[in-house]
Coordinates of N, CA, C and O in Angstrom, one line a residue:
M1 N 6.8 -87.6 58.8 CA 5.8 -86.7 59.7 C 5.6 -84.7 59.8 O 6.9 -84.0 59.0
A2 N 4.3 -85.1 59.4 CA 3.7 -83.6 59.7 C 3.1 -83.5 60.2 O 2.0 -84.2 60.2
T3 N 2.7 -81.4 60.7 CA 0.9 -81.4 61.6 C 0.8 -80.2 60.9 O 1.1 -78.7 60.2
R4 N -0.8 -80.3 60.6 CA -1.7 -79.3 59.4 C -2.2 -78.7 60.5 O -2.9 -79.5 61.7
I5 N -3.5 -77.5 60.8 CA -4.2 -76.8 61.4 C -5.3 -77.8 60.4 O -5.4 -77.4 58.9
I6 N -6.4 -77.4 60.8 CA -7.8 -78.5 60.7 C -8.3 -77.6 60.2 O -9.6 -76.5 60.1
S7 N -8.6 -76.2 61.8 CA -9.5 -75.3 62.2 C -9.0 -74.7 63.3 O -8.2 -75.1 63.8
G8 N -9.4 -73.2 62.8 CA -8.7 -72.4 64.3 C -7.3 -72.0 63.7 O -6.8 -72.1 62.8
P9 N -6.3 -71.6 65.2 CA -6.8 -71.8 65.8 C -7.9 -70.1 66.2 O -7.5 -68.7 65.5
E10 N -8.5 -70.3 67.7 CA -9.5 -69.1 68.4 C -8.7 -67.9 68.3 O -7.4 -68.1 69.4
P11 N -8.9 -67.2 68.4 CA -7.9 -65.7 68.8 C -7.9 -66.5 70.2 O -8.7 -65.9 70.8
I12 N -7.0 -65.0 71.2 CA -6.7 -65.1 72.6 C -6.8 -63.6 73.0 O -7.6 -63.7 74.3
I13 N -6.9 -62.8 72.1 CA -7.5 -61.1 72.7 C -8.4 -61.0 71.5 O -8.3 -61.8 70.2
T14 N -8.8 -59.8 71.4 CA -9.4 -59.2 70.5 C -8.9 -57.3 69.6 O -8.0 -57.4 70.4
P15 N -9.5 -57.4 68.9 CA -8.1 -55.5 68.5 C -9.0 -55.1 69.8 O -7.9 -53.9 69.6
A16 N -10.4 -54.6 70.8 CA -11.0 -54.1 71.6 C -9.4 -53.7 73.1 O -8.9 -53.4 74.1
D17 N -8.7 -55.3 73.1 CA -7.5 -55.1 74.1 C -6.0 -54.5 73.3 O -6.0 -54.5 74.4
I18 N -6.8 -53.9 72.4 CA -5.1 -52.7 71.9 C -5.4 -51.4 71.8 O -6.9 -51.7 71.4
A19 N -4.5 -51.1 72.1 CA -4.9 -49.9 72.6 C -4.9 -49.3 71.3 O -3.8 -50.1 70.3
G20 N -4.7 -48.0 70.7 CA -4.8 -47.4 69.9 C -6.5 -47.1 69.2 O -7.5 -47.5 70.0
D21 N -6.5 -46.1 68.2 CA -7.6 -45.3 68.2 C -7.9 -45.8 66.6 O -8.2 -45.9 65.6
H22 N -9.0 -47.6 66.9 CA -9.5 -48.1 66.3 C -10.6 -48.6 66.5 O -10.6 -49.4 68.1
A23 N -11.7 -49.3 65.4 CA -12.8 -49.9 66.1 C -12.8 -51.6 67.0 O -11.2 -52.0 66.6
P24 N -13.4 -51.6 68.1 CA -13.3 -52.5 68.3 C -12.9 -54.3 68.2 O -12.4 -55.3 67.7
D25 N -13.8 -54.3 66.2 CA -13.5 -55.2 65.5 C -13.1 -55.4 64.5 O -13.2 -55.8 63.5
D26 N -12.2 -54.4 64.4 CA -10.9 -53.5 63.3 C -10.5 -54.9 62.5 O -9.2 -55.6 63.9
A27 N -10.5 -55.0 61.5 CA -9.6 -55.7 60.2 C -8.4 -55.8 61.0 O -7.8 -57.0 61.0
G28 N -7.9 -55.0 60.5 CA -6.6 -55.2 60.3 C -5.6 -55.5 61.7 O -4.4 -55.8 61.8
I29 N -5.8 -54.8 63.3 CA -5.8 -55.5 63.5 C -5.8 -56.8 64.5 O -5.2 -57.5 65.0
A30 N -7.4 -57.5 63.7 CA -7.4 -59.1 64.2 C -6.0 -59.7 63.6 O -6.2 -60.5 62.4
R31 N -6.0 -59.4 62.3 CA -5.1 -60.1 60.7 C -3.4 -60.4 61.3 O -3.5 -61.1 61.7
M32 N -2.6 -58.5 62.7 CA -2.0 -59.0 63.4 C -2.3 -60.1 64.8 O -1.2 -60.6 64.5
I33 N -3.3 -60.1 65.6 CA -3.8 -60.8 65.4 C -3.3 -62.3 65.6 O -2.7 -62.8 66.1
A34 N -3.8 -62.6 64.5 CA -3.9 -64.2 63.7 C -2.1 -64.3 63.4 O -1.3 -65.5 63.3
A35 N -1.9 -63.4 63.4 CA 0.4 -63.5 63.1 C 0.7 -63.3 63.3 O 1.7 -64.3 63.7
V36 N 1.0 -63.0 64.8 CA 1.2 -62.9 66.3 C 0.7 -64.0 66.6 O 2.2 -64.7 67.1
Q37 N -0.3 -64.0 66.3 CA -0.3 -66.2 67.0 C 0.3 -67.5 66.6 O 0.6 -67.8 66.8
A38 N 0.0 -66.9 65.1 CA 1.0 -68.0 63.9 C 2.5 -68.2 65.1 O 2.9 -68.8 64.2
S39 N 3.3 -67.4 64.7 CA 4.4 -66.7 65.2 C 4.2 -67.5 66.0 O 5.8 -67.6 66.3
I40 N 4.2 -67.4 66.7 CA 4.1 -68.0 68.6 C 3.7 -69.4 68.0 O 5.1 -70.2 69.5
A41 N 2.4 -70.0 68.5 CA 2.2 -71.3 68.7 C 2.0 -72.1 68.2 O 2.7 -71.2 66.0
A42 N 1.9 -73.2 68.5 CA 2.1 -74.5 67.8 C 0.9 -74.5 66.3 O -0.5 -73.7 66.0
P43 N 1.2 -75.3 65.3 CA 2.1 -76.3 64.7 C 3.5 -75.4 64.2 O 4.5 -76.2 64.4
S44 N 3.7 -74.2 64.0 CA 4.3 -72.8 62.6 C 4.9 -72.6 63.7 O 6.2 -72.4 63.5
G45 N 5.0 -71.9 65.6 CA 5.4 -71.8 66.2 C 6.7 -71.8 66.9 O 7.0 -73.2 66.8
W46 N 7.4 -71.1 67.3 CA 8.7 -71.0 68.6 C 7.8 -72.0 69.7 O 9.3 -72.4 70.9
L47 N 6.5 -71.9 70.3 CA 7.3 -71.8 71.3 C 6.9 -73.1 72.1 O 7.0 -74.0 73.1
G48 N 6.0 -74.0 71.1 CA 6.3 -76.0 71.1 C 4.5 -76.1 71.3 O 4.9 -77.7 71.7
R49 N 3.2 -75.6 71.7 CA 2.0 -75.8 72.1 C 1.3 -74.5 71.3 O 1.5 -73.7 71.0
A50 N -0.1 -75.4 71.7 CA -1.0 -74.6 71.1 C -1.5 -74.3 72.1 O -1.7 -73.4 73.4
L51 N -2.5 -71.7 71.7 CA -2.7 -71.0 73.3 C -4.5 -71.5 72.6 O -5.1 -71.9 73.3
G52 N -4.7 -70.5 71.2 CA -5.5 -70.9 71.0 C -6.7 -72.2 70.4 O -5.7 -72.6 70.2
K53 N -7.3 -72.6 70.7 CA -8.0 -73.6 71.3 C -8.1 -74.2 69.5 O -8.2 -72.7 68.2
V54 N -7.3 -75.4 68.9 CA -7.6 -75.4 67.0 C -7.5 -77.6 67.4 O -6.9 -77.8 68.5
T55 N -7.2 -77.3 66.0 CA -8.1 -78.7 65.5 C -6.1 -79.2 64.8 O -6.9 -78.1 64.0
L56 N -5.7 -80.1 65.6 CA -4.8 -80.5 64.4 C -5.0 -81.8 64.0 O -5.1 -82.7 64.1
E57 N -3.9 -82.3 63.2 CA -3.9 -83.8 62.5 C -2.3 -83.3 62.3 O -1.8 -82.7 61.8
L58 N -1.0 -85.0 62.6 CA -0.2 -85.6 63.0 C -0.3 -86.4 61.6 O -1.2 -86.7 61.4
W59 N 0.8 -85.5 60.8 CA 0.9 -86.8 59.2 C 1.7 -88.0 59.5 O 2.9 -87.3 60.0
L60 N 1.6 -89.0 59.5 CA 3.2 -90.3 59.4 C 2.9 -91.1 58.7 O 1.8 -91.5 58.0
T61 N 4.1 -91.3 58.3 CA 4.2 -92.5 57.3 C 4.3 -94.2 57.4 O 3.6 -94.6 56.9
N62 N 4.3 -94.2 58.5 CA 3.8 -96.1 59.3 C 4.4 -95.1 60.6 O 3.6 -94.8 61.3
F63 N 3.7 -96.7 61.0 CA 3.3 -96.5 62.9 C 4.7 -97.1 63.5 O 5.1 -97.0 64.5
D64 N 5.7 -97.6 62.3 CA 6.7 -98.2 62.7 C 6.6 -99.0 64.0 O 7.8 -99.0 65.4
C65 N 5.7 -99.7 64.6 CA 5.8 -100.5 66.0 C 6.1 -99.0 67.0 O 6.4 -99.2 68.1
R66 N 5.2 -98.1 67.7 CA 5.9 -96.6 67.6 C 4.4 -97.6 69.4 O 4.1 -97.1 69.5
D67 N 5.7 -97.0 70.5 CA 4.7 -97.5 72.0 C 4.5 -96.6 71.8 O 2.6 -96.6 72.4
W68 N 4.1 -95.3 71.7 CA 3.8 -93.5 71.9 C 4.0 -92.7 70.3 O 5.2 -92.5 70.3
I69 N 3.9 -91.4 70.6 CA 3.6 -91.0 69.6 C 3.5 -89.8 70.7 O 2.4 -89.2 71.4
S70 N 4.8 -88.3 70.1 CA 4.2 -86.6 70.8 C 3.8 -86.2 71.2 O 4.0 -85.9 69.0
L71 N 2.6 -85.9 71.0 CA 1.8 -84.8 70.7 C 1.9 -82.6 70.7 O 2.2 -83.3 72.1
Y72 N 1.3 -82.4 69.9 CA 1.1 -81.0 71.0 C 0.7 -81.3 72.1 O 0.1 -80.5 72.1
A73 N 1.7 -79.5 73.5 CA 0.5 -80.0 74.3 C 0.7 -78.5 74.4 O 0.5 -77.1 73.8
P74 N -0.5 -78.6 75.5 CA -2.0 -79.4 76.1 C -3.3 -79.2 74.9 O -3.4 -79.1 74.8
V75 N -3.2 -81.3 75.2 CA -4.3 -81.7 74.2 C -5.0 -81.4 75.3 O -5.2 -81.9 76.2
V76 N -6.6 -81.0 74.4 CA -7.8 -80.9 75.2 C -7.7 -81.8 76.3 O -8.5 -81.9 77.1
A77 N -8.1 -83.6 75.5 CA -9.0 -84.4 76.1 C -8.7 -85.4 75.4 O -8.5 -86.0 74.2
A78 N -8.3 -87.0 75.8 CA -8.3 -87.9 75.2 C -9.5 -88.2 74.5 O -9.6 -88.6 72.7
D79 N -10.9 -88.0 74.6 CA -11.9 -88.1 73.6 C -12.3 -87.5 72.5 O -12.6 -87.7 71.3
A80 N -10.1 -86.0 72.4 CA -11.5 -85.3 71.5 C -9.9 -85.6 70.0 O -9.8 -85.1 70.0
I81 N -9.9 -87.6 70.3 CA -8.5 -87.3 69.0 C -8.8 -88.4 69.1 O -10.5 -89.8 68.7
S82 N -9.1 -89.1 67.2 CA -8.9 -89.3 66.6 C -8.1 -90.3 65.5 O -7.2 -89.8 65.4
V83 N -7.3 -91.6 65.8 CA -6.8 -92.5 65.2 C -6.8 -92.9 63.5 O -7.6 -94.0 64.0
K84 N -6.6 -92.6 62.4 CA -7.2 -93.2 62.0 C -5.8 -94.2 60.1 O -4.7 -92.9 61.1
Y85 N -5.3 -94.4 59.7 CA -4.5 -94.7 58.4 C -5.2 -95.7 57.2 O -6.2 -95.5 57.5
L86 N -4.7 -95.8 56.0 CA -4.8 -95.9 55.0 C -4.3 -97.6 54.2 O -3.4 -97.4 55.0
D87 N -4.7 -98.1 54.7 CA -4.4 -99.4 54.8 C -4.3 -99.7 53.2 O -3.7 -99.0 52.5
L88 N -3.5 -101.4 53.1 CA -2.6 -101.3 51.7 C -3.4 -101.0 50.3 O -3.0 -100.7 49.0
D89 N -4.7 -101.1 50.3 CA -6.0 -100.8 49.3 C -6.3 -99.1 49.5 O -7.3 -99.2 48.5
E90 N -5.6 -98.4 50.3 CA -5.8 -97.1 50.7 C -7.1 -96.3 50.8 O -7.6 -95.2 50.4
V91 N -8.0 -97.6 51.3 CA -9.4 -96.9 52.7 C -8.6 -97.3 53.9 O -7.7 -97.7 54.6
E92 N -9.1 -96.0 54.4 CA -9.6 -94.7 54.7 C -10.3 -95.8 56.7 O -10.9 -96.5 56.4
Q93 N -9.3 -97.1 57.3 CA -9.4 -97.9 58.8 C -9.1 -96.3 60.2 O -8.8 -95.4 59.8
T94 N -10.7 -96.0 60.8 CA -9.8 -96.4 62.1 C -9.4 -96.9 63.4 O -10.5 -97.9 63.1
V95 N -8.5 -96.9 64.2 CA -8.8 -97.8 65.2 C -9.1 -97.0 66.4 O -10.2 -96.4 66.2
D96 N -9.6 -98.5 67.1 CA -10.7 -98.0 68.2 C -10.2 -97.5 69.0 O -9.2 -97.5 70.0
P97 N -10.4 -96.9 70.2 CA -10.2 -95.8 70.7 C -9.8 -96.6 71.7 O -9.0 -95.8 72.7
G98 N -10.1 -98.0 72.4 CA -9.8 -98.6 73.1 C -8.5 -98.9 72.7 O -8.0 -99.4 74.0
M99 N -7.2 -98.6 72.2 CA -6.2 -99.4 71.7 C -5.5 -98.1 71.5 O -4.5 -98.8 71.3
Y100 N -5.6 -97.0 72.5 CA -4.9 -96.0 72.5 C -4.8 -95.8 73.9 O -6.6 -95.3 73.9
W101 N -4.2 -94.8 74.7 CA -4.4 -94.1 75.4 C -4.0 -92.0 75.4 O -2.9 -92.2 74.4
L102 N -3.8 -91.7 76.9 CA -3.5 -90.2 76.7 C -2.8 -90.3 78.1 O -3.3 -89.8 78.9
A103 N -1.5 -89.8 77.5 CA -0.7 -89.2 79.2 C -0.6 -88.4 78.9 O 1.5 -88.1 77.9
G104 N -1.2 -87.3 78.5 CA -0.2 -85.5 78.9 C -0.1 -85.7 77.7 O -1.4 -85.7 76.9
N105 N 1.1 -85.0 77.3 CA 0.9 -84.8 75.1 C 1.7 -86.3 74.7 O 1.3 -86.1 73.8
D106 N 1.3 -87.4 75.3 CA 1.7 -88.7 74.2 C 1.0 -89.5 74.6 O -0.3 -90.4 75.6
L107 N 0.4 -90.2 73.6 CA -0.4 -90.6 72.9 C 0.5 -91.9 72.7 O 1.5 -92.0 72.1
G108 N -0.1 -93.3 73.3 CA 0.3 -94.5 73.3 C 0.1 -95.7 72.6 O -1.6 -95.6 73.3
F109 N 0.0 -97.1 72.3 CA -0.7 -97.4 72.1 C -0.6 -98.9 73.2 O 0.3 -99.0 74.0
R110 N -1.8 -99.8 72.7 CA -1.4 -101.1 74.0 C -1.2 -102.2 73.7 O -0.7 -101.9 72.6
Y111 N -1.0 -103.3 73.9 CA -0.4 -104.0 73.9 C -0.5 -105.0 72.9 O -0.2 -105.5 72.0
A112 N -2.1 -105.0 72.9 CA -2.8 -105.5 72.2 C -3.3 -105.1 70.6 O -3.3 -105.5 69.8
F113 N -2.6 -104.5 70.8 CA -3.3 -103.5 69.6 C -2.3 -103.9 68.9 O -0.8 -104.1 69.0
Q114 N -1.9 -104.5 67.7 CA -1.8 -105.5 67.0 C -1.5 -103.7 65.2 O -2.3 -103.6 64.4
F115 N -0.2 -103.3 65.0 CA 0.6 -102.5 64.1 C 0.5 -103.5 62.5 O 0.7 -104.4 61.5
P116 N -0.7 -102.5 62.3 CA -0.8 -102.4 60.8 C -0.5 -101.9 59.8 O 1.0 -101.1 59.5
Q117 N -0.3 -102.3 58.9 CA 0.2 -102.4 57.0 C -0.3 -100.5 56.5 O -1.9 -101.3 56.5
V118 N 0.1 -100.3 56.2 CA -0.3 -99.1 55.9 C 0.5 -98.9 53.7 O 1.3 -99.2 53.8
A119 N -1.1 -97.8 53.7 CA -0.6 -96.9 52.0 C 0.8 -96.7 52.3 O 1.5 -95.9 53.6
C120 N 1.3 -97.3 51.3 CA 3.5 -95.8 50.4 C 3.0 -94.7 50.7 O 3.1 -94.5 49.2
R121 N 2.2 -93.3 51.7 CA 2.2 -92.4 51.2 C 2.6 -91.7 52.9 O 2.2 -91.7 53.7
P122 N 2.4 -90.3 52.4 CA 3.5 -89.5 53.7 C 1.9 -89.1 54.8 O 2.4 -88.9 55.2
D123 N 0.6 -88.9 54.1 CA -0.7 -89.0 55.3 C -1.3 -90.8 55.5 O -2.3 -90.0 55.6
A124 N -0.6 -91.3 55.8 CA -0.5 -92.5 55.5 C -1.5 -93.0 56.7 O -2.7 -93.8 57.3
I125 N -1.3 -92.5 57.8 CA -1.1 -91.9 59.3 C -2.2 -91.0 59.5 O -1.3 -90.1 59.1
R126 N -3.5 -90.4 60.4 CA -3.6 -89.4 60.7 C -3.7 -89.5 61.3 O -5.0 -89.6 62.0
I127 N -4.1 -88.9 63.0 CA -4.0 -88.1 63.9 C -4.5 -87.2 64.3 O -3.6 -85.6 64.3
R128 N -6.1 -86.4 64.9 CA -6.4 -85.2 64.3 C -6.6 -85.5 66.2 O -7.4 -86.7 66.4
Y129 N -6.6 -84.5 66.3 CA -6.9 -84.1 67.5 C -7.5 -82.2 68.6 O -6.3 -81.5 67.1
S130 N -7.5 -81.8 69.2 CA -8.2 -81.0 69.6 C -6.6 -80.3 70.9 O -6.3 -80.8 71.5
A131 N -6.4 -79.1 70.8 CA -5.2 -79.0 71.2 C -5.1 -77.6 71.7 O -6.4 -76.2 71.7
G132 N -4.6 -77.1 72.4 CA -4.5 -74.9 72.7 C -5.9 -75.1 74.5 O -6.4 -75.4 74.5
Y133 N -5.5 -73.4 74.3 CA -6.4 -73.5 76.3 C -8.1 -73.0 75.8 O -8.6 -72.4 74.1
E134 N -9.2 -73.1 76.6 CA -10.6 -73.3 76.5 C -9.9 -72.1 76.4 O -9.2 -71.0 76.6
A135 N -11.4 -70.7 76.0 CA -11.3 -69.0 75.9 C -10.7 -68.9 77.3 O -10.1 -67.5 77.5
D136 N -11.3 -69.3 78.6 CA -11.3 -68.5 79.6 C -10.1 -68.9 81.0 O -9.6 -69.0 81.8
A137 N -9.6 -69.8 79.7 CA -8.2 -70.7 80.7 C -7.1 -70.4 79.9 O -6.0 -71.2 80.4
V138 N -6.7 -69.0 79.2 CA -5.4 -68.4 78.8 C -4.8 -67.8 79.0 O -5.2 -66.9 80.1
P139 N -3.0 -68.5 79.2 CA -2.5 -68.2 80.5 C -2.8 -66.3 80.2 O -2.4 -66.2 79.1
V140 N -2.5 -66.3 81.9 CA -2.4 -64.3 81.4 C -1.0 -63.9 81.3 O -1.0 -63.3 80.0
E141 N -0.2 -64.7 80.7 CA 0.9 -63.7 80.5 C 1.2 -64.7 78.6 O 2.0 -63.1 78.1
A142 N -0.1 -65.2 78.3 CA 0.6 -65.7 76.7 C -0.7 -64.6 75.9 O -0.4 -63.9 75.4
K143 N -1.7 -64.1 76.9 CA -2.5 -62.8 76.0 C -1.9 -61.5 76.2 O -1.3 -60.7 75.1
Q144 N -0.6 -61.0 77.4 CA 0.4 -59.8 77.4 C 0.8 -59.8 76.4 O 1.8 -58.6 75.7
A145 N 1.8 -61.5 76.3 CA 2.9 -61.3 74.9 C 1.9 -61.2 74.2 O 2.5 -60.4 72.7
T146 N 0.9 -61.4 73.4 CA 0.5 -61.2 72.8 C -0.1 -59.5 71.8 O -0.1 -59.1 71.1
I147 N -0.6 -59.5 73.3 CA -0.8 -57.0 73.1 C 0.8 -57.0 73.0 O 0.5 -56.2 71.9
M148 N 1.1 -57.3 73.8 CA 2.3 -56.3 74.0 C 3.5 -56.4 71.7 O 3.8 -55.4 71.5
S149 N 3.1 -57.8 71.5 CA 3.4 -58.4 70.2 C 3.3 -56.7 68.9 O 2.9 -56.5 68.0
V150 N 1.4 -57.1 69.2 CA -0.1 -56.8 68.5 C 1.1 -55.2 68.2 O 0.7 -54.3 67.3
Q151 N 1.0 -54.5 69.5 CA 0.9 -53.1 69.6 C 2.4 -52.9 69.2 O 2.8 -52.0 68.2
H152 N 3.5 -53.6 68.7 CA 4.4 -53.2 68.0 C 4.2 -53.2 67.2 O 4.9 -52.6 66.5
M153 N 3.9 -54.2 66.8 CA 3.8 -54.1 64.6 C 2.1 -52.7 64.3 O 3.1 -52.0 64.0
A154 N 1.3 -52.8 64.9 CA 1.0 -51.0 65.3 C 1.5 -50.0 65.2 O 1.4 -49.4 64.7
A155 N 2.9 -50.2 65.8 CA 2.9 -48.9 66.1 C 4.2 -48.8 64.7 O 5.1 -47.2 65.3
I156 N 4.8 -49.4 64.5 CA 5.8 -49.6 62.7 C 4.9 -49.2 61.7 O 5.6 -49.9 61.1
S157 N 3.6 -49.4 61.6 CA 2.7 -49.5 60.8 C 3.3 -50.4 60.0 O 3.9 -51.3 58.9
A158 N 3.1 -51.9 61.3 CA 3.8 -53.5 60.3 C 2.1 -54.4 59.6 O 2.8 -55.5 59.1
E159 N 1.9 -53.5 58.7 CA 0.9 -53.8 57.5 C 0.9 -54.4 56.7 O 1.3 -55.8 56.5
N160 N 2.5 -53.8 56.4 CA 3.2 -54.5 55.8 C 3.8 -55.4 55.4 O 5.3 -56.5 55.3
L161 N 4.7 -55.8 56.9 CA 5.6 -57.3 56.9 C 4.7 -58.5 57.3 O 6.4 -59.2 57.8
F162 N 3.9 -58.8 57.2 CA 3.2 -59.5 57.3 C 2.4 -60.4 55.8 O 1.7 -59.3 55.6
L163 N 2.1 -61.7 55.8 CA 2.0 -61.6 53.5 C 0.1 -62.3 54.2 O 0.5 -63.0 55.0
R164 N -1.1 -61.8 53.5 CA -1.3 -63.0 53.7 C -2.7 -63.6 52.4 O -2.5 -62.9 51.6
S165 N -2.9 -65.2 52.0 CA -2.9 -65.8 51.5 C -4.8 -66.3 51.9 O -4.7 -66.7 52.3
E166 N -5.3 -66.0 49.9 CA -6.3 -66.1 50.9 C -6.9 -67.1 49.3 O -6.7 -67.3 48.2
E167 N -7.5 -68.3 50.4 CA -8.0 -69.1 48.7 C -9.0 -69.1 47.6 O -9.6 -68.1 48.2
V168 N -9.4 -70.2 47.2 CA -11.1 -69.5 46.0 C -12.0 -69.8 47.1 O -11.9 -70.0 48.1
E169 N -12.5 -68.9 46.5 CA -14.3 -68.7 47.7 C -14.1 -70.6 47.2 O -15.0 -70.9 46.6
G170 N -15.1 -70.1 48.5 CA -16.1 -71.3 49.7 C -14.9 -71.8 49.9 O -15.4 -72.2 50.9
V171 N -14.0 -71.6 50.3 CA -13.0 -72.5 51.2 C -12.2 -71.9 51.9 O -12.7 -72.3 53.6
G172 N -12.7 -70.1 51.5 CA -12.3 -69.8 53.3 C -10.9 -69.6 54.1 O -11.7 -70.1 55.3
S173 N -10.2 -69.9 53.4 CA -8.9 -70.6 54.6 C -7.7 -69.4 54.1 O -7.4 -68.8 52.9
F174 N -7.1 -68.6 55.0 CA -6.4 -67.7 55.8 C -4.6 -68.6 55.7 O -4.6 -69.2 56.7
Q175 N -3.8 -68.1 55.2 CA -2.7 -67.6 56.1 C -1.7 -67.0 55.8 O -1.7 -65.7 54.8
Y176 N -0.9 -66.8 57.1 CA 0.3 -65.5 57.5 C 1.0 -66.3 57.6 O 1.6 -67.3 58.6
T177 N 2.1 -65.2 57.1 CA 3.1 -65.5 56.9 C 4.1 -64.5 57.1 O 3.7 -63.4 57.1
V178 N 4.6 -64.6 58.4 CA 5.1 -63.7 59.0 C 7.3 -62.9 58.2 O 7.8 -63.8 58.8
S179 N 7.2 -61.3 58.2 CA 8.5 -61.6 57.7 C 9.7 -62.0 58.8 O 9.4 -62.1 59.5
D180 N 11.2 -62.1 58.9 CA 12.1 -62.3 59.4 C 12.3 -60.6 60.4 O 12.2 -61.0 61.8
Q181 N 12.1 -59.3 59.5 CA 12.1 -57.7 60.6 C 10.8 -59.1 61.5 O 11.8 -58.4 63.3
A182 N 9.5 -58.7 60.6 CA 8.4 -58.6 62.3 C 8.5 -59.9 63.1 O 8.2 -60.3 63.8
G183 N 9.1 -61.1 63.0 CA 8.9 -62.9 63.8 C 9.8 -62.1 64.5 O 9.8 -62.3 65.9
E184 N 11.5 -61.4 64.7 CA 12.3 -61.4 65.9 C 11.3 -59.8 66.7 O 11.6 -59.5 68.1
I185 N 10.7 -58.9 66.1 CA 10.6 -58.0 67.2 C 9.1 -58.9 67.9 O 9.4 -58.8 69.0
I186 N 8.4 -60.0 67.0 CA 7.2 -60.8 67.7 C 8.0 -61.3 69.0 O 8.2 -61.2 70.0
R187 N 9.7 -62.0 68.9 CA 9.8 -62.7 70.1 C 10.8 -62.1 71.1 O 10.1 -62.3 71.7
K188 N 11.4 -61.3 70.4 CA 12.3 -59.9 71.7 C 10.7 -60.0 72.2 O 10.6 -59.6 73.7
A189 N 9.5 -59.6 71.6 CA 8.9 -58.6 72.9 C 7.5 -59.8 74.2 O 7.4 -59.3 74.6
S190 N 8.1 -61.0 73.7 CA 6.4 -62.1 74.1 C 8.0 -63.7 74.7 O 7.5 -63.4 76.1
E191 N 9.2 -63.7 74.2 CA 10.0 -64.8 74.7 C 9.6 -64.1 76.1 O 9.8 -65.6 77.3
N192 N 10.2 -64.1 76.8 CA 10.5 -63.3 78.3 C 9.5 -63.6 78.6 O 9.4 -64.2 80.1
L193 N 7.9 -63.3 78.8 CA 7.0 -63.3 79.1 C 6.8 -65.2 79.2 O 5.7 -66.0 80.2
L194 N 7.1 -65.7 78.3 CA 6.2 -66.9 77.9 C 7.1 -68.4 77.9 O 7.1 -69.4 77.7
Q195 N 8.7 -67.9 78.3 CA 9.4 -68.9 79.0 C 8.7 -69.7 79.5 O 9.2 -71.5 78.9
G196 N 8.0 -69.6 80.6 CA 7.2 -70.6 81.7 C 6.8 -71.5 80.6 O 6.5 -72.6 81.7
L197 N 5.9 -71.3 79.7 CA 4.8 -72.2 79.1 C 5.6 -73.1 78.1 O 5.3 -74.1 77.4
R198 N 7.0 -72.9 77.3 CA 7.7 -73.6 76.7 C 8.2 -74.8 76.6 O 8.1 -75.3 78.0
V199 N 7.6 -75.8 75.6 CA 7.4 -76.5 75.2 C 8.8 -77.2 74.9 O 9.0 -76.8 73.1
Y200 N 9.7 -77.8 74.9 CA 10.7 -78.0 74.4 C 11.3 -79.5 73.9 O 10.1 -80.8 74.8
A201 N 11.5 -79.6 72.5 CA 11.5 -81.6 72.3 C 11.8 -82.0 72.5 O 13.8 -81.5 72.5

C-alpha cells in the first residue's frame, strides 16, 4: 500500500503571512512553507490528514475482498474519487462509481460488486481522490501552526535545513525533505495547536 501525490498541495498560507523583511512572494519563504506543510500533512506528514487541497492516489496490490478502504481525511467529495485497476492482461479498467460509497474517509464496496482478479503489480489498484480543505475553510490553528514553524525556520536561517530536488525540464515536480533537526523544530512548534485535527491510524 502506498499513497503518492498527483497534484498539490495548495499552500495554506503565503509569504506575506510571515513576519520579516521580505517580498510578499519571496521564493525562499514559499519553499519553507512547502517544506513545513510536507512535514505536517498527509501523505508523508505526522498529522494524518491533508491541509491544502491535494490530489492523492492510493496504490493497492489487490482488492482482497475488502469491505472498505480507509483514505486520508477529509476527502473532499464522493464525486472526487475514481477507482481503477489493471486486469490480468494489464489493461486499465474503471470501477463503476455506483459500486462504491464514501462514508467520512472510508471507501466501501457494495455487495453487488464482484471483486476482479488483477495484475501482479504494486499499483494494480489505483484509487485517486481529492483531499484537504478549500482555501477559505482551512482551520485557523493549521494556518497558525504553519506560520509559527516557518518563522522558526526563518529565524535560524533554515535554508540549509531542507533539501529540494527538481526533476528534468518539462516535468516541473518538486520534492522537499526536511532534516531531522528541522522536523523536530516544526513538530514542537505546531503539534499542540494541531492535536485537535490529528487523525490516528
